[in-house]
Every structure is written in structure tokens, then in C-alpha cells.
mmCIF file of C-alpha atoms in Angstrom:
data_model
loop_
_atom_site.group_PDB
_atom_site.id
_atom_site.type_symbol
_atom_site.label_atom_id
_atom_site.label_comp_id
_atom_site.label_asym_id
_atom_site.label_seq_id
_atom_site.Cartn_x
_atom_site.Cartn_y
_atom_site.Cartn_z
ATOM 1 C CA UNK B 1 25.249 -31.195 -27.801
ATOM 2 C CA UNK B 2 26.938 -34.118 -26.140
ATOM 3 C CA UNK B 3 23.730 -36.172 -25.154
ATOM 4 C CA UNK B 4 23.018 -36.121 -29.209
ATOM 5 C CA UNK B 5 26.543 -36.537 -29.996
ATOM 6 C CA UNK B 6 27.004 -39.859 -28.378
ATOM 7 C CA UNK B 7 23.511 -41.020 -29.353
ATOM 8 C CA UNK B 8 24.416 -40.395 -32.731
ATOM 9 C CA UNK B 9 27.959 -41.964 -32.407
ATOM 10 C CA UNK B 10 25.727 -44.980 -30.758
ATOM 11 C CA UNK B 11 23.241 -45.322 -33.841
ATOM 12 C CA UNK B 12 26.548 -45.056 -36.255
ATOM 13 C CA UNK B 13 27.845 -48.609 -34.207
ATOM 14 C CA UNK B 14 24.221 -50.162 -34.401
ATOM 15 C CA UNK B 15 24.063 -49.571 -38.151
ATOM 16 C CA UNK B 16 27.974 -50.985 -38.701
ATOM 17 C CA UNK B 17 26.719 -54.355 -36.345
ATOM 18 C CA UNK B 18 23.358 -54.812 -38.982
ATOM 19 C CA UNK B 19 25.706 -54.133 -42.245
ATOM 20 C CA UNK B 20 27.854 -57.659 -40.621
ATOM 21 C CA UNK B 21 24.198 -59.168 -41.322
ATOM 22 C CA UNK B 22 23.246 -58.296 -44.267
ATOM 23 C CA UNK B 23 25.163 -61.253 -46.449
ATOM 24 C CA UNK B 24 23.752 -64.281 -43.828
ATOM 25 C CA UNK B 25 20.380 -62.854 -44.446
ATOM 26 C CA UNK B 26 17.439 -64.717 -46.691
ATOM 27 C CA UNK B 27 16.635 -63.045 -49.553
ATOM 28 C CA UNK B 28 12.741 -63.049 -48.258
ATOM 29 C CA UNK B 29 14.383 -60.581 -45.426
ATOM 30 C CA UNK B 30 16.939 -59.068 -46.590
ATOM 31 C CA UNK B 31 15.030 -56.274 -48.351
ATOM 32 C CA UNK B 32 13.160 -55.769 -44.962
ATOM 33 C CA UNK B 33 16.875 -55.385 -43.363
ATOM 34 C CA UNK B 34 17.918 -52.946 -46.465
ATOM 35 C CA UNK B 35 14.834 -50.603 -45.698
ATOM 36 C CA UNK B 36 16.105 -50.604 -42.065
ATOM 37 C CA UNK B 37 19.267 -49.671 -42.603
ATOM 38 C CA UNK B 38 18.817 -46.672 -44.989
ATOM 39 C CA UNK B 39 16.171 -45.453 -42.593
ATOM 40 C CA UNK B 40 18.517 -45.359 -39.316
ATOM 41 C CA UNK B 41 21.335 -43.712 -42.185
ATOM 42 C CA UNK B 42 18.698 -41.098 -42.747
ATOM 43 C CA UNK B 43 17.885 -40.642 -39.526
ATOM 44 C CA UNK B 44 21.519 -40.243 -38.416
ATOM 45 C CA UNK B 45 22.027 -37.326 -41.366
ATOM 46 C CA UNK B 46 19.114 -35.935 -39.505
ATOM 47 C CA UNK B 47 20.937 -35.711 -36.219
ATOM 48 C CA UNK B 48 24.088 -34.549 -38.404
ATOM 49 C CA UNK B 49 22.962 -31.517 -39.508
ATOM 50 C CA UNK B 50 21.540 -30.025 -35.803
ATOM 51 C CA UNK B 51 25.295 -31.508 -34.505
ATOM 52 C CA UNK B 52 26.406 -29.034 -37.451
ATOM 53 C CA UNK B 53 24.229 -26.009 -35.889
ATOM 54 C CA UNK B 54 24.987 -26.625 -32.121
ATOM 55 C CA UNK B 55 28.889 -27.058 -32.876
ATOM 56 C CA UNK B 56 28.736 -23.565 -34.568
ATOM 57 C CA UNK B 57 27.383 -22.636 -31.458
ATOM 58 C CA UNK B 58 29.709 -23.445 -29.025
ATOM 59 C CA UNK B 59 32.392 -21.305 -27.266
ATOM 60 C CA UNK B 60 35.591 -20.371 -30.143
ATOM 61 C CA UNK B 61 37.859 -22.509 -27.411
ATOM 62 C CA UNK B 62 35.591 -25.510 -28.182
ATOM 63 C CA UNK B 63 33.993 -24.944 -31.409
ATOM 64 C CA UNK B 64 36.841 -26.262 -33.573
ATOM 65 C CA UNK B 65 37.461 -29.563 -31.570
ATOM 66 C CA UNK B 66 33.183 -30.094 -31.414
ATOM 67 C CA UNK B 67 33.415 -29.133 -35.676
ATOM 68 C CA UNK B 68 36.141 -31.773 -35.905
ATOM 69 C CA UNK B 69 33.788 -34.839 -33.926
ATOM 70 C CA UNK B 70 30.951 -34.151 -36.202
ATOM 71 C CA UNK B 71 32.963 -34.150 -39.007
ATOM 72 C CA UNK B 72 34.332 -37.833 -38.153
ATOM 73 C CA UNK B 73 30.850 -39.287 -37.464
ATOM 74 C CA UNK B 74 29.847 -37.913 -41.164
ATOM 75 C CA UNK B 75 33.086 -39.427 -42.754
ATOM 76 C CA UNK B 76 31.912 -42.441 -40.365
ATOM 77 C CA UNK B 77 27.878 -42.157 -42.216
ATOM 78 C CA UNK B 78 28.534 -41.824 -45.648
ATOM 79 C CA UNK B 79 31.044 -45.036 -45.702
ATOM 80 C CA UNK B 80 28.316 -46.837 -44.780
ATOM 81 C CA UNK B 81 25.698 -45.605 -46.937
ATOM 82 C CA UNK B 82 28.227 -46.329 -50.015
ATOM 83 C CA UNK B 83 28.248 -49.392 -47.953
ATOM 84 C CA UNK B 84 24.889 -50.292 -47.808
ATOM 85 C CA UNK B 85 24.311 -48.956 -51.673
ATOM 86 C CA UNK B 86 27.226 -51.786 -53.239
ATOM 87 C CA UNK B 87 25.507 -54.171 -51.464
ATOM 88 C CA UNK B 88 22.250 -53.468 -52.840
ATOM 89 C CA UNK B 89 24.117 -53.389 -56.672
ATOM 90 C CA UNK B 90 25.677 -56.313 -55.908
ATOM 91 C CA UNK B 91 22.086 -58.373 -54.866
ATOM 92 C CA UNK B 92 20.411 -56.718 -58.208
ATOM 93 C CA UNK B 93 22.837 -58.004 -60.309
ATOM 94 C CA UNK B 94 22.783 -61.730 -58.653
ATOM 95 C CA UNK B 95 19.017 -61.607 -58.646
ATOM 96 C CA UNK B 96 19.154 -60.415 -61.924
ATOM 97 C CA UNK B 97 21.462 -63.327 -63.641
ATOM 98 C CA UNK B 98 19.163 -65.987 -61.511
ATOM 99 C CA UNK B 99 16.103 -64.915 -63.261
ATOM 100 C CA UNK B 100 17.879 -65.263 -66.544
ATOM 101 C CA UNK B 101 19.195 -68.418 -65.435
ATOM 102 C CA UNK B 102 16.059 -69.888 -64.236
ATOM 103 C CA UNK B 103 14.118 -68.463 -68.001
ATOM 104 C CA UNK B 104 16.523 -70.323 -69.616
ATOM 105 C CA UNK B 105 16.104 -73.797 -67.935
ATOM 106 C CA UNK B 106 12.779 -73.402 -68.678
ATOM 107 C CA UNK B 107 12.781 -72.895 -71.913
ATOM 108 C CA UNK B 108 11.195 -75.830 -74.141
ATOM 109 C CA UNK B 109 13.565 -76.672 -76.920
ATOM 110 C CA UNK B 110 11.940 -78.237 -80.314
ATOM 111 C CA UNK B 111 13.529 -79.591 -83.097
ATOM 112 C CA UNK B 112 12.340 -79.528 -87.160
ATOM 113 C CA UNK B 113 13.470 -82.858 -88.173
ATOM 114 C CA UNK B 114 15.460 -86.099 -86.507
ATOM 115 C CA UNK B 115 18.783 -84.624 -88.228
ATOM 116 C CA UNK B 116 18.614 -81.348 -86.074
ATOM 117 C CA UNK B 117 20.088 -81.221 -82.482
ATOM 118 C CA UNK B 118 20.185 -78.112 -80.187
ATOM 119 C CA UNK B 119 23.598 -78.214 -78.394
ATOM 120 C CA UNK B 120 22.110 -77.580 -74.863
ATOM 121 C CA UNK B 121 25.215 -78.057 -72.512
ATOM 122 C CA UNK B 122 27.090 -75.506 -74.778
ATOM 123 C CA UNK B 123 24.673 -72.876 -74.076
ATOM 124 C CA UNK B 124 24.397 -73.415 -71.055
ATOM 125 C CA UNK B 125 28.236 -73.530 -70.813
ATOM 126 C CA UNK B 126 28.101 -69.749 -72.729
ATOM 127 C CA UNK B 127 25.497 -68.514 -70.820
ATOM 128 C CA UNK B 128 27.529 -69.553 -67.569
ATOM 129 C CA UNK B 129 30.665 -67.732 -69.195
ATOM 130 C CA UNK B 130 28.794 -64.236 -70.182
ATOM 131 C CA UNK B 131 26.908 -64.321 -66.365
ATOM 132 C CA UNK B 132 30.902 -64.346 -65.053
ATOM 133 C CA UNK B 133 31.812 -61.787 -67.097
ATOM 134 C CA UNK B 134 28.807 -59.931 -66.205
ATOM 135 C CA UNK B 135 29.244 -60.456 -62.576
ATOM 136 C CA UNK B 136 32.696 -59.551 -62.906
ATOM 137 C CA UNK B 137 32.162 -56.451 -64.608
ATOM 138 C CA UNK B 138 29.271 -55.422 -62.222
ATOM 139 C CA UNK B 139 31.276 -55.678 -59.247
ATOM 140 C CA UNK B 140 34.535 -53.759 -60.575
ATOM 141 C CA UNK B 141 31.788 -50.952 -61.705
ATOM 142 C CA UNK B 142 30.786 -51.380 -58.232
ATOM 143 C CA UNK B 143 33.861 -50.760 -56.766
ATOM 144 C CA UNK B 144 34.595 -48.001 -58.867
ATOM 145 C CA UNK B 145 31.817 -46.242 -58.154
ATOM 146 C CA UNK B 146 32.125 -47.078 -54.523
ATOM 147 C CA UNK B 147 35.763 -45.259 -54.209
ATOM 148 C CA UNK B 148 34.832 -42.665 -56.727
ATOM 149 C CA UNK B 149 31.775 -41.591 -53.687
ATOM 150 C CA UNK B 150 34.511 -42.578 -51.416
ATOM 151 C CA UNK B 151 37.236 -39.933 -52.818
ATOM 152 C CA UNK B 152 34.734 -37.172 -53.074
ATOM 153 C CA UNK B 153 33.619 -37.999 -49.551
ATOM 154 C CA UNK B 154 37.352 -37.493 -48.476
ATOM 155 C CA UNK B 155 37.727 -34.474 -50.444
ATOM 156 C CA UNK B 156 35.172 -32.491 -48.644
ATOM 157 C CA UNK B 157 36.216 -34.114 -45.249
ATOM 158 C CA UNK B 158 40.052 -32.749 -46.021
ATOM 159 C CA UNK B 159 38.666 -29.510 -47.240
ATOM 160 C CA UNK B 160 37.049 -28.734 -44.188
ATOM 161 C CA UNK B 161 40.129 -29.949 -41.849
ATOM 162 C CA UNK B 162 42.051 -28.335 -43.804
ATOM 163 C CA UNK B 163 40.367 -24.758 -43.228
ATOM 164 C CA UNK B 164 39.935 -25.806 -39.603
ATOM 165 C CA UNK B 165 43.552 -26.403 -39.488
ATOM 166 C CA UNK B 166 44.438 -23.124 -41.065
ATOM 167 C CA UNK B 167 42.296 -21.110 -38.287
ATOM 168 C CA UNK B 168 43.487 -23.576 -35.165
ATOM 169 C CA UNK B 169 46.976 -22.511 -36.754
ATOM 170 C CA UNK B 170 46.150 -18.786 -37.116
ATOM 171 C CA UNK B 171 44.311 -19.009 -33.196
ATOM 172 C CA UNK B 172 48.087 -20.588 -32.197
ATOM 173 C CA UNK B 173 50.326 -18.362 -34.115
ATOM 174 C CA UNK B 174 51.835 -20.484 -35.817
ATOM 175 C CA UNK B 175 54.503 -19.052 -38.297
ATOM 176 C CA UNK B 176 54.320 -18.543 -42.279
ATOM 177 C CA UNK B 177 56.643 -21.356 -42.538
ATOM 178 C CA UNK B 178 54.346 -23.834 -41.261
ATOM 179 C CA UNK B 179 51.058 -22.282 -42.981
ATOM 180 C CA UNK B 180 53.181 -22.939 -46.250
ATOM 181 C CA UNK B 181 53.660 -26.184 -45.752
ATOM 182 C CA UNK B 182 50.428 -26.910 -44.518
ATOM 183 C CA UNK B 183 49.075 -25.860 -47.948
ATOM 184 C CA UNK B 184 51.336 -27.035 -49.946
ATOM 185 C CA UNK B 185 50.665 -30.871 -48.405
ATOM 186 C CA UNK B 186 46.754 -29.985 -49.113
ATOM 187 C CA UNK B 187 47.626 -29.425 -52.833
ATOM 188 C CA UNK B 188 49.221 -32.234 -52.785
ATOM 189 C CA UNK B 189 46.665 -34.582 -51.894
ATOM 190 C CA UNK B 190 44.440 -32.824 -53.981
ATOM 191 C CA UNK B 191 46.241 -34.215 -56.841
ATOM 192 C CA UNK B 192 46.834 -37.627 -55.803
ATOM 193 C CA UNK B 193 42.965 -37.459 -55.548
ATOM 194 C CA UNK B 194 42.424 -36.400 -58.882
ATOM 195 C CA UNK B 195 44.970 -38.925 -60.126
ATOM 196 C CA UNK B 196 42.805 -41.212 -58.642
ATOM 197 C CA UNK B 197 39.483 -40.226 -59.601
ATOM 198 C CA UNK B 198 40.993 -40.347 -63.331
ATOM 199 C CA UNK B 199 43.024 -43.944 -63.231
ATOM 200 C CA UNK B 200 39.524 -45.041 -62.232
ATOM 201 C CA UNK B 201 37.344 -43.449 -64.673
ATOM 202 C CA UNK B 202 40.170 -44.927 -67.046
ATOM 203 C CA UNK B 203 40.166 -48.746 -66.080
ATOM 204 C CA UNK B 204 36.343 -48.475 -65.904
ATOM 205 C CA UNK B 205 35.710 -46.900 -69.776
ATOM 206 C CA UNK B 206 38.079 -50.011 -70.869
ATOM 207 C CA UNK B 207 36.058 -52.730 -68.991
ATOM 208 C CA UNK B 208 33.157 -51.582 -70.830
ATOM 209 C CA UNK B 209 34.734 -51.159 -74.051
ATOM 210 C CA UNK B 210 36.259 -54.420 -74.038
ATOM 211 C CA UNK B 211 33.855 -56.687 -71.758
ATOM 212 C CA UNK B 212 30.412 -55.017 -72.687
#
């Protein structure tokens, strides 16, 4: 389990250095370094779930503390897929707005008689405004999206500490007190991560009910 652990950890640290890349690149390579990426992520989900079996296997002194590592490097994963996928949201929509830009330079505008003028700066000047909004829009629903994946990564992460918590604290003895208050803090951030979940769901209906 260890040799694949830390060639997993290493993969998770390769993948983190190429993300750092992925805004200098040219947009002739930078789908190239995309399809790189999520192939390595994939690969490293493969390596995940055997980390999963072998950690079940270990001895009960050493099976929590290996369930706990493998845990971390899948918290450590699926950040940087959400990563990888808000970049890729973010280059649609720029791509997007530069194809609408570039239509509309070359569009050939005619006039019916010498009396009619087509105010061409002012379009331009709205068009510039409603790609802003766009783009502003696109990257809050980007963000959005990107900490609702985030929260419900974190809520299965904290569910399964939190059970490996409660049987490291049944294994130690620990007293009723302390189980108590270990669930009751659980609960707790349960609710702040509802709370959450909800005041984003919130901001995002009004951006699109007032900016779409």
C-alpha cells in the first residue's frame, strides 16, 4: 500500500504544478494540456479506489490512520478536478464572446438612403457592455458551482472522519461526554453547510433573474 500511496500522492503534486500552466498556455495547446490533465485526474481516482481496498485491509491498529491518508489525497483530487472544470467554463465562455465579437466586426453594414446612419460605435459600445455582464455572470455561476461541488466534497470528507472519529473514540474509551460533543460539533457544521449551500443557490437565482 505505501509504494502506491506515495506514487499517488506524487501524481496529485504533478497535476497541481500543470494546473499553474494552464492560464500562460496558447489556446492552440491548451486543449492538448486540458486532455492531459483530466486523464492523470482519472488515472489518480483509479489508484484511489485500490488505496480504498488495501486500507480496509490493513491491521485495525493501522487501518484507521491508512483510511484517514486516502481520504486526504481524495479531498486533495476532487479540488482539482473542480479546478480543472472552472477553468474549462471559464475558456468556453471567453472563446465564446470572441466569436461573437469577431461576427460582429465583420458584419457589412448598408444603408437605404443618404439620410440613414447606423450608429456603429454605440453597438459596439452595447455589445462590449452585455459581453461584461455576461462574463461577469459566467464566472460568479462559476464560482458557485465550484463551492457548491466544493461543499458536497467536504460533506462526505467530514462524514467519513466523523465516523472514523467516533470508532478511534470508541477503540480509546473515550467517555459519553466527549462522544456528545463530538456529535453535536458534526451537526453543527452540517448546518453551516446547508446554510451555505442555500445563501448560494440564493445569490445565484437573483443574478439570473436580474442580469439574464
Amino acid at each position: 500500500m505505501e509504494t502506491l500511496y506515495h506514487q499517488t500522492n506524487k501524481q496529485i503534486q504533478e497535476v497541481q504544478s500543470f494546473m499553474g500552466r494552464l492560464e500562460n498556455t496558447d489556446r492552440q495547446s491548451v486543449h492538448l494540456l486540458e486532455n492531459e490533465l483530466q486523464a492523470r485526474i482519472d488515472q489518480i481516482f483509479s489508484h484511489l479506489e485500490r488505496l480504498e481496498i488495501l486500507a480496509s485491509k490493513e491491521p485495525p491498529n493501522c487501518r484507521q490512520n491508512a483510511k484517514l491518508r486516502v481520504d486526504q489525497l481524495k479531498y486533495d483530487v476532487q479540488h482539482l478536478q473542480t479546478a480543472l472544470r472552472n477553468f474549462q467554463h471559464r475558456r468556453y465562455s471567453r472563446e465564446s464572446q470572441d466569436r461573437e465579437r469577431e461576427e460582429l466586426m465583420s458584419r457589412t453594414f448598408t444603408t437605404n438612403d443618404a439620410d440613414t446612419s447606423i450608429p456603429i460605435d454605440e453597438t459596439l459600445q452595447l455589445n462590449s457592455n452585455l459581453n461584461n455582464a455576461h462574463r461577469g455572470m459566467d464566472d460568479l455561476l462559476g464560482s458557485g458551482s465550484s463551492i457548491l461541488t466544493g461543499l458536497r466534497d467536504q460533506r462526505g470528507t467530514l462524514k467519513g472522519s466523523h465516523k472514523k472519529m467516533l470508532d478511534v473514540a470508541n477503540m480509546l474509551g473515550l467517555s459519553n461526554t466527549v462522544m456528545r460533543l463530538i456529535e453535536k460539533r458534526a451537526t453543527q457544521d452540517k448546518f453551516i453547510m446547508i446554510g451555505g449551500m442555500l445563501l448560494t443557490c440564493v445569490v445565484m437565482f437573483l443574478v439570473v433573474k436580474y442580469l439574464g
